[in-house]
Amino acid sequence: MTSLRTWDVYLIGTLPSNEYVQQKIGRDKGIFINSQNVIQSVLKVVSKEPDHLPKERLFTCFSHDLEPFGFVDNSMEADAVREERLIQFLNDYLVVFNPSRKITASRNEVYQARDIQLIRKSDRYKEDDWFMPIPIFSKKKNGLSFEEFTTRLLNQRHVGKVPFVSTEPNDTPDIILWKDDDGSLTVFGTFHSHSYAYGGFCFMADDSLYVKPFPDNWMDDVYEVDESILFIPDGRYEDLLLLLKGEGASMHTSGNQSESAGEVAAAIMEVVRPNEIAEDGKSPIDYEQEELKFLDHFIQLTKENGLYYEAKDLVNFHTAMKTSNLVILQGMSGIGKTRLVSSYARALNIHNERQFTIIPVRPAWGDDADLIGYVDAMNHLFRPGDSGLVDAIIRAAKEPDHLFMVVFEEMNLARVEHYFSQFLSVLELDADRRIIGLYNDHLESGLKNANQYPAKIPIGSNMMFVGTVNMDESTYHFSDKVLDRANVINLHVLPFTRLRERTNVRTLTSKMSYPLFHSFKKQEETLQLSEREAECLWELHLQMQEAGRYLGIGPRVVRQIDRYLQNLVPSPYLSRREAFDLQMVQRVLTKIRGSEELLHPVIGSLHPESNEVVGGSFLSVLKRFEDISDFTETKKVLRQKAKELKMNGFTF
């Protein structure tokens, strides 16, 4: 039984010298007649190999692979004549191929060149040339205009795919190319890393992105394959890096190019910084005003759907959705939790089932296979779960410029940390590392639908996860593993008199897209909490630690509170003081659970006459920090927890 693997990359090969062949594999020469009377040759790789491909291998090529390009072999001639004819033929060409490896039944590795193309060597070709591959993007291949492509690069968004270029993290190209309709090339760089999903490449540069036209007088030195890859000698590649960064002025283009997108780029974008170009590539966008317009739209839609929530609760929900990997809406049955999520989806321009997936959670779910699916070993298929989650993730990865939302209805009917365990670990990772495993990698080659359902699938940053929960005797309480990663929002019923109000409903059309929604997000890594806010959280942490060694506020929660406050858009609906109060309820008080003996010193007790909380270390800390918040909602929750301790002897 043999095993075959083909790498989806292009390499360039040439016929090596006999000395090189003898050194590498011990044969006298690189061309010979094999036992099937077919001329067999070996190729030496002369282009940069992907990091994951075995290095310095010789690849086998057969004469029949060359027949489409005009090579003719006459098996009746002498072996030496046939071999010499192939040598003379190959001396004129560079061989472009896909590398493959076959492991034979005797466990030998055989490397072969597949899907061969030939490129005639230019007059400037040198025997010691070593080629670097540069991906080429274009409107024809990627469906973007030059302005759209540039804007996406600047904002570190996906710019599309290039076939037969390595997508591995260690193979980030320093530079990439744009090909204009007239054939002129523009160079972009330099890039230090990239991510890759179904939307293609997303390149990360340092503070500056350099853009220059590719010199016309270098075109005889390079080789273009399928309008997708430019192979350039490594010496010219180094020259290009110098040219791109403004050094080596003598290497600038001679000026005989006609005016093109490349010249425009060189003139107005020699050094540009991310986020200075708007969506239309022309003028800056006031993202704060755009976000306020979106909030007004969202508030209007909730009214249109017969929902009556305070505007600050809607802003709280929106801010949590921007900054949390998972948002959980909690409240009594019948108050419109799912309708609220639907209204938000509509405000985000998510209208169809492709982008909006509702998953009713089943009580019997015990692990992530119930949610994701399983391998049907008998039929050699992966069977995705009935939830539709896997298909939603794959669709989102294929369409990175669209938002996708997944809603888990009655999320706590089963234990979240069991059926959602893999997601809880993955969602907190950086966007390019958020990968879910459907099954073991070694099974992939044996599954009939592995192309549709690969062993690993990425969770795009354009995916949003929401859960709705009821708290009653039929449900499970959340573990700390869930609470550390989620904003748990309590929705409250407003006075029923509000149901009598009539609203002049306006039909609004949303222009929201993922790039615009993403532009609302602020992700400053340095902690932006004020000194007093940080001190308050630390004091509360110490008091919780006094009550129990496993109680407290972890650094993860502090960073998430900070990110929430960073992303609070200035509005008349929700102030920073109120938002800090809400974060105390949603991120800190959710973790104060346990017996009266354990928590009474922290929570305090109810005064028999005023029905207010008295005593308790938590309340004393809040009083010392009233300069940063009134803690109105926090005190309400403390009162409820004190009541539960008194009546039940414990609180959740």
Tab-separated table of C-alpha atoms in Angstrom, residues 83-405:
chain	number	residue	atom	x	y	z
A	83	GLU	CA	19.063	10.673	-23.025
A	84	GLU	CA	21.093	13.315	-24.859
A	85	ARG	CA	17.971	14.552	-26.684
A	86	LEU	CA	16.224	15.079	-23.314
A	87	ILE	CA	19.276	16.877	-21.913
A	88	GLN	CA	19.314	19.279	-24.860
A	89	PHE	CA	15.575	19.830	-24.533
A	90	LEU	CA	15.629	20.572	-20.783
A	91	ASN	CA	18.661	22.850	-21.044
A	92	ASP	CA	16.427	25.480	-22.654
A	93	TYR	CA	13.749	25.460	-19.944
A	94	LEU	CA	12.974	26.003	-16.308
A	95	VAL	CA	10.527	23.416	-14.985
A	96	VAL	CA	7.643	24.620	-12.807
A	97	PHE	CA	5.975	21.847	-10.816
A	98	ASN	CA	4.026	20.760	-7.754
A	99	PRO	CA	6.150	18.645	-5.414
A	100	SER	CA	4.763	15.317	-4.232
A	101	ARG	CA	5.971	12.510	-2.004
A	102	LYS	CA	5.020	8.860	-2.313
A	103	ILE	CA	5.762	6.360	0.428
A	104	THR	CA	5.958	2.910	-1.089
A	105	ALA	CA	4.920	-0.394	0.494
A	106	SER	CA	8.571	-0.911	1.480
A	107	ARG	CA	8.500	2.470	3.301
A	108	ASN	CA	10.771	4.199	0.780
A	109	GLU	CA	10.155	7.892	0.046
A	110	VAL	CA	9.892	8.860	-3.627
A	111	TYR	CA	9.670	12.564	-4.547
A	112	GLN	CA	8.075	13.412	-7.879
A	113	ALA	CA	7.339	16.541	-9.928
A	114	ARG	CA	3.662	16.783	-10.872
A	115	ASP	CA	1.511	19.149	-12.987
A	116	ILE	CA	4.582	20.287	-14.882
A	117	GLN	CA	4.883	23.556	-16.809
A	118	LEU	CA	7.887	24.730	-18.834
A	119	ILE	CA	9.231	28.289	-19.043
A	120	ARG	CA	11.903	29.120	-21.593
A	121	LYS	CA	15.032	30.544	-20.002
A	122	SER	CA	15.713	34.197	-20.777
A	123	ASP	CA	18.996	35.413	-22.271
A	124	ARG	CA	19.896	36.823	-18.842
A	125	TYR	CA	19.516	33.514	-17.035
A	126	LYS	CA	22.570	32.460	-14.996
A	127	GLU	CA	23.274	28.911	-13.886
A	128	ASP	CA	23.592	29.926	-10.231
A	129	ASP	CA	20.260	31.828	-10.120
A	130	TRP	CA	18.081	31.118	-7.092
A	131	PHE	CA	14.479	32.338	-7.316
A	132	MET	CA	12.129	33.871	-4.747
A	133	PRO	CA	8.343	33.525	-5.331
A	134	ILE	CA	6.217	36.683	-4.975
A	135	PRO	CA	2.392	36.387	-4.958
A	136	ILE	CA	0.523	38.451	-7.551
A	137	PHE	CA	-2.919	39.917	-6.828
A	138	SER	CA	-5.126	41.533	-9.460
A	139	LYS	CA	-8.665	42.621	-10.185
A	140	LYS	CA	-8.991	39.699	-12.609
A	141	LYS	CA	-7.923	37.107	-10.014
A	142	ASN	CA	-9.283	38.608	-6.800
A	143	GLY	CA	-12.212	40.805	-7.859
A	144	LEU	CA	-10.884	43.948	-6.152
A	145	SER	CA	-10.007	47.351	-7.514
A	146	PHE	CA	-6.559	48.759	-6.765
A	147	GLU	CA	-8.075	51.139	-4.204
A	148	GLU	CA	-10.020	48.347	-2.479
A	149	PHE	CA	-6.938	46.140	-2.399
A	150	THR	CA	-4.814	48.929	-0.899
A	151	THR	CA	-7.445	49.790	1.678
A	152	ARG	CA	-7.709	46.186	2.802
A	153	LEU	CA	-3.949	45.918	3.148
A	154	LEU	CA	-3.808	49.073	5.232
A	155	ASN	CA	-6.557	47.850	7.520
A	156	GLN	CA	-5.105	44.325	7.728
A	157	ARG	CA	-8.072	42.599	6.126
A	158	HIS	CA	-8.227	39.607	3.789
A	159	VAL	CA	-7.206	40.427	0.209
A	160	GLY	CA	-7.929	37.093	-1.460
A	161	LYS	CA	-6.181	33.904	-2.497
A	162	VAL	CA	-3.232	33.180	-4.751
A	163	PRO	CA	-3.035	29.567	-5.967
A	164	PHE	CA	0.112	27.518	-5.415
A	165	VAL	CA	1.641	29.918	-2.885
A	166	SER	CA	2.416	28.559	0.575
A	167	THR	CA	-0.106	29.687	3.196
A	168	GLU	CA	1.899	28.411	6.179
A	169	PRO	CA	2.631	30.954	8.965
A	170	ASN	CA	6.419	30.583	8.548
A	171	ASP	CA	6.277	31.390	4.817
A	172	THR	CA	5.132	35.024	4.942
A	173	PRO	CA	6.429	36.863	1.846
A	174	ASP	CA	8.284	40.110	2.562
A	175	ILE	CA	6.590	41.690	-0.431
A	176	ILE	CA	3.578	41.108	-2.672
A	177	LEU	CA	2.578	42.422	-6.080
A	178	TRP	CA	-0.480	44.024	-7.644
A	179	LYS	CA	-0.953	43.557	-11.399
A	180	ASP	CA	-2.857	46.332	-13.143
A	181	ASP	CA	-5.050	45.793	-16.202
A	182	ASP	CA	-2.268	47.124	-18.450
A	183	GLY	CA	0.173	44.554	-17.054
A	184	SER	CA	2.208	46.942	-14.900
A	185	LEU	CA	3.197	45.717	-11.452
A	186	THR	CA	3.125	47.508	-8.094
A	187	VAL	CA	5.148	46.315	-5.105
A	188	PHE	CA	3.760	46.379	-1.521
A	189	GLY	CA	5.717	45.628	1.631
A	190	THR	CA	7.248	44.791	3.878
A	191	PHE	CA	5.249	42.210	5.817
A	192	HIS	CA	6.318	40.395	8.968
A	193	SER	CA	3.460	37.887	9.315
A	194	HIS	CA	0.142	36.800	7.854
A	195	SER	CA	-2.960	34.774	8.539
A	196	TYR	CA	-4.902	32.703	6.048
A	197	ALA	CA	-8.554	31.683	5.976
A	198	TYR	CA	-11.215	30.989	3.365
A	199	GLY	CA	-11.089	34.695	2.508
A	200	GLY	CA	-7.449	34.324	1.570
A	201	PHE	CA	-4.384	36.138	2.861
A	202	CYS	CA	-4.368	38.824	5.534
A	203	PHE	CA	-0.928	40.480	5.733
A	204	MET	CA	0.518	42.288	8.742
A	205	ALA	CA	3.081	45.056	8.242
A	206	ASP	CA	4.838	47.261	10.773
A	207	ASP	CA	3.798	50.884	11.248
A	208	SER	CA	4.453	51.759	7.616
A	209	LEU	CA	3.432	50.198	4.323
A	210	TYR	CA	5.674	50.989	1.373
A	211	VAL	CA	4.445	51.053	-2.220
A	212	LYS	CA	6.559	51.407	-5.381
A	213	PRO	CA	6.177	50.511	-9.073
A	214	PHE	CA	8.086	47.429	-10.211
A	215	PRO	CA	10.912	48.516	-12.582
A	216	ASP	CA	10.150	47.739	-16.218
A	217	ASN	CA	13.793	47.075	-17.026
A	218	TRP	CA	13.839	44.094	-14.637
A	219	MET	CA	11.175	42.134	-16.486
A	220	ASP	CA	13.746	40.107	-18.463
A	221	ASP	CA	15.155	38.814	-15.172
A	222	VAL	CA	11.891	37.394	-13.820
A	223	TYR	CA	9.410	34.646	-14.670
A	224	GLU	CA	5.649	34.929	-14.221
A	225	VAL	CA	3.553	31.780	-13.743
A	226	ASP	CA	-0.232	31.681	-14.251
A	227	GLU	CA	-0.466	35.443	-13.543
A	228	SER	CA	-0.249	34.370	-9.890
A	229	ILE	CA	3.442	34.132	-8.963
A	230	LEU	CA	6.495	36.105	-10.041
A	231	PHE	CA	9.767	34.203	-9.608
A	232	ILE	CA	12.601	36.684	-9.202
A	233	PRO	CA	16.339	35.987	-8.715
A	234	ASP	CA	17.351	36.440	-5.094
A	235	GLY	CA	19.793	39.219	-5.998
A	236	ARG	CA	17.035	41.229	-7.653
A	237	TYR	CA	14.792	40.402	-4.699
A	238	GLU	CA	17.241	42.085	-2.327
A	239	ASP	CA	17.454	45.052	-4.718
A	240	LEU	CA	13.663	45.263	-4.665
A	241	LEU	CA	13.577	45.400	-0.861
A	242	LEU	CA	16.070	48.283	-0.926
A	243	LEU	CA	14.093	50.056	-3.627
A	244	LEU	CA	10.847	49.618	-1.726
A	245	LYS	CA	12.212	51.265	1.424
A	246	GLY	CA	13.628	54.206	-0.468
A	247	GLU	CA	17.271	53.135	-0.552
A	248	GLY	CA	19.323	52.465	-3.661
A	249	ALA	CA	17.828	55.361	-5.609
A	250	SER	CA	19.691	54.344	-8.777
A	251	MET	CA	17.445	51.328	-8.999
A	252	HIS	CA	14.249	53.372	-9.477
A	253	THR	CA	12.216	52.769	-12.586
A	254	SER	CA	13.493	54.513	-15.678
A	255	GLY	CA	10.274	56.496	-16.027
A	256	ASN	CA	9.103	54.940	-19.275
A	257	GLN	CA	5.950	53.507	-17.681
A	258	SER	CA	2.646	54.915	-18.749
A	259	GLU	CA	0.582	56.406	-15.957
A	260	SER	CA	-0.891	53.557	-13.935
A	261	ALA	CA	-2.080	52.610	-10.512
A	262	GLY	CA	1.548	51.839	-9.684
A	263	GLU	CA	2.667	55.405	-10.428
A	264	VAL	CA	-0.231	56.808	-8.448
A	265	ALA	CA	0.753	54.579	-5.543
A	266	ALA	CA	4.369	55.712	-5.778
A	267	ALA	CA	3.327	59.341	-5.868
A	268	ILE	CA	0.767	59.494	-3.087
A	269	MET	CA	1.400	56.391	-0.990
A	270	GLU	CA	5.182	55.995	-0.684
A	271	VAL	CA	4.735	55.732	3.064
A	272	VAL	CA	1.220	55.343	4.463
A	273	ARG	CA	-0.040	54.333	7.840
A	274	PRO	CA	-2.938	51.948	8.603
A	275	ASN	CA	-6.435	53.356	9.081
A	276	GLU	CA	-5.686	56.649	7.303
A	277	ILE	CA	-7.645	55.598	4.213
A	278	ALA	CA	-11.407	55.279	4.305
A	279	GLU	CA	-13.534	52.478	2.888
A	280	ASP	CA	-13.774	54.299	-0.445
A	281	GLY	CA	-10.022	54.837	-0.541
A	282	LYS	CA	-10.441	58.616	-0.559
A	283	SER	CA	-11.329	60.385	2.675
A	284	PRO	CA	-11.235	59.463	6.383
A	285	ILE	CA	-14.394	58.113	7.972
A	286	ASP	CA	-15.638	59.407	11.323
A	287	TYR	CA	-16.130	55.962	12.825
A	288	GLU	CA	-17.501	57.348	16.087
A	289	GLN	CA	-20.337	59.068	14.256
A	290	GLU	CA	-20.954	55.949	12.188
A	291	GLU	CA	-21.244	53.898	15.370
A	292	LEU	CA	-23.707	56.363	16.910
A	293	LYS	CA	-25.818	56.126	13.749
A	294	PHE	CA	-25.718	52.356	14.071
A	295	LEU	CA	-26.858	52.516	17.718
A	296	ASP	CA	-29.793	54.758	16.798
A	297	HIS	CA	-30.701	52.247	14.095
A	298	PHE	CA	-30.489	49.346	16.569
A	299	ILE	CA	-32.642	51.131	19.162
A	300	GLN	CA	-35.238	51.903	16.509
A	301	LEU	CA	-35.344	48.276	15.364
A	302	THR	CA	-35.998	46.987	18.893
A	303	LYS	CA	-39.013	49.260	19.098
A	304	GLU	CA	-40.167	48.099	15.696
A	305	ASN	CA	-40.035	44.532	17.032
A	306	GLY	CA	-42.152	45.426	20.061
A	307	LEU	CA	-39.233	45.378	22.542
A	308	TYR	CA	-38.922	47.996	25.240
A	309	TYR	CA	-35.505	48.106	26.836
A	310	GLU	CA	-33.654	51.047	28.274
A	311	ALA	CA	-31.251	52.494	25.708
A	312	LYS	CA	-28.332	51.988	28.106
A	313	ASP	CA	-29.065	48.236	28.163
A	314	LEU	CA	-28.905	48.138	24.366
A	315	VAL	CA	-25.621	50.062	24.318
A	316	ASN	CA	-24.310	47.687	26.981
A	317	PHE	CA	-25.241	44.706	24.806
A	318	HIS	CA	-23.619	46.241	21.715
A	319	THR	CA	-20.390	47.059	23.577
A	320	ALA	CA	-20.249	43.542	24.990
A	321	MET	CA	-20.740	42.105	21.491
A	322	LYS	CA	-17.819	44.168	20.207
A	323	THR	CA	-15.457	43.055	22.930
A	324	SER	CA	-16.488	39.587	24.131
A	325	ASN	CA	-16.013	36.230	22.468
A	326	LEU	CA	-19.281	35.107	24.042
A	327	VAL	CA	-22.233	37.177	25.312
A	328	ILE	CA	-24.931	35.531	27.427
A	329	LEU	CA	-28.361	37.129	27.817
A	330	GLN	CA	-30.007	36.082	31.062
A	331	GLY	CA	-33.532	36.758	32.243
A	332	MET	CA	-36.970	35.347	32.826
A	333	SER	CA	-38.742	33.551	29.998
A	334	GLY	CA	-40.830	35.659	27.623
A	335	ILE	CA	-38.975	38.986	27.830
A	336	GLY	CA	-37.662	38.801	24.271
A	337	LYS	CA	-34.047	37.666	24.563
A	338	THR	CA	-33.979	35.949	21.184
A	339	ARG	CA	-35.898	38.797	19.536
A	340	LEU	CA	-33.340	41.232	20.897
A	341	VAL	CA	-30.537	39.231	19.287
A	342	SER	CA	-32.526	39.091	16.024
A	343	SER	CA	-32.946	42.863	16.089
A	344	TYR	CA	-29.218	43.296	16.604
A	345	ALA	CA	-28.500	40.927	13.725
A	346	ARG	CA	-30.821	42.903	11.486
A	347	ALA	CA	-29.092	46.146	12.480
A	348	LEU	CA	-25.817	44.493	11.457
A	349	ASN	CA	-27.286	43.700	8.031
A	350	ILE	CA	-27.538	39.983	8.863
A	351	HIS	CA	-30.825	38.946	7.286
A	352	ASN	CA	-30.582	35.389	6.016
A	353	GLU	CA	-30.098	31.927	7.459
A	354	ARG	CA	-26.647	31.666	5.909
A	355	GLN	CA	-25.348	34.330	8.265
A	356	PHE	CA	-27.706	33.871	11.219
A	357	THR	CA	-27.823	30.443	12.865
A	358	ILE	CA	-30.080	29.621	15.833
A	359	ILE	CA	-29.124	26.463	17.719
A	360	PRO	CA	-31.600	25.115	20.310
A	361	VAL	CA	-29.464	23.434	22.963
A	362	ARG	CA	-30.502	19.906	23.924
A	363	PRO	CA	-30.325	18.627	27.518
A	364	ALA	CA	-28.588	15.415	26.424
A	365	TRP	CA	-25.512	17.143	24.999
A	366	GLY	CA	-22.497	15.861	26.908
A	367	ASP	CA	-19.447	16.799	24.822
A	368	ASP	CA	-18.515	18.822	21.751
A	369	ALA	CA	-19.178	15.885	19.398
A	370	ASP	CA	-22.909	16.477	20.036
A	371	LEU	CA	-22.470	20.001	18.727
A	372	ILE	CA	-19.771	19.551	16.083
A	373	GLY	CA	-20.238	16.050	14.713
A	374	TYR	CA	-18.296	12.811	14.379
A	375	VAL	CA	-16.413	10.555	11.961
A	376	ASP	CA	-18.485	7.764	10.427
A	377	ALA	CA	-15.675	5.196	10.153
A	378	MET	CA	-17.833	2.615	8.391
A	379	ASN	CA	-18.748	4.926	5.499
A	380	HIS	CA	-15.538	7.008	5.591
A	381	LEU	CA	-17.400	10.287	6.100
A	382	PHE	CA	-17.442	13.134	8.566
A	383	ARG	CA	-21.006	13.626	9.822
A	384	PRO	CA	-21.503	17.229	10.982
A	385	GLY	CA	-23.841	17.793	13.928
A	386	ASP	CA	-27.481	18.646	13.297
A	387	SER	CA	-26.873	22.042	14.914
A	388	GLY	CA	-25.486	23.488	11.666
A	389	LEU	CA	-22.597	25.102	13.558
A	390	VAL	CA	-19.798	23.569	11.486
A	391	ASP	CA	-21.364	24.676	8.197
A	392	ALA	CA	-21.851	28.192	9.624
A	393	ILE	CA	-18.169	28.397	10.615
A	394	ILE	CA	-17.054	27.247	7.166
A	395	ARG	CA	-19.342	29.777	5.452
A	396	ALA	CA	-17.999	32.577	7.660
A	397	ALA	CA	-14.402	31.671	6.840
A	398	LYS	CA	-15.200	31.755	3.106
A	399	GLU	CA	-16.810	35.204	3.367
A	400	PRO	CA	-14.533	37.247	5.664
A	401	ASP	CA	-16.165	40.582	4.760
A	402	HIS	CA	-19.593	39.487	6.051
A	403	LEU	CA	-20.733	39.151	9.634
A	404	PHE	CA	-22.060	35.845	10.924
A	405	MET	CA	-23.908	35.225	14.180
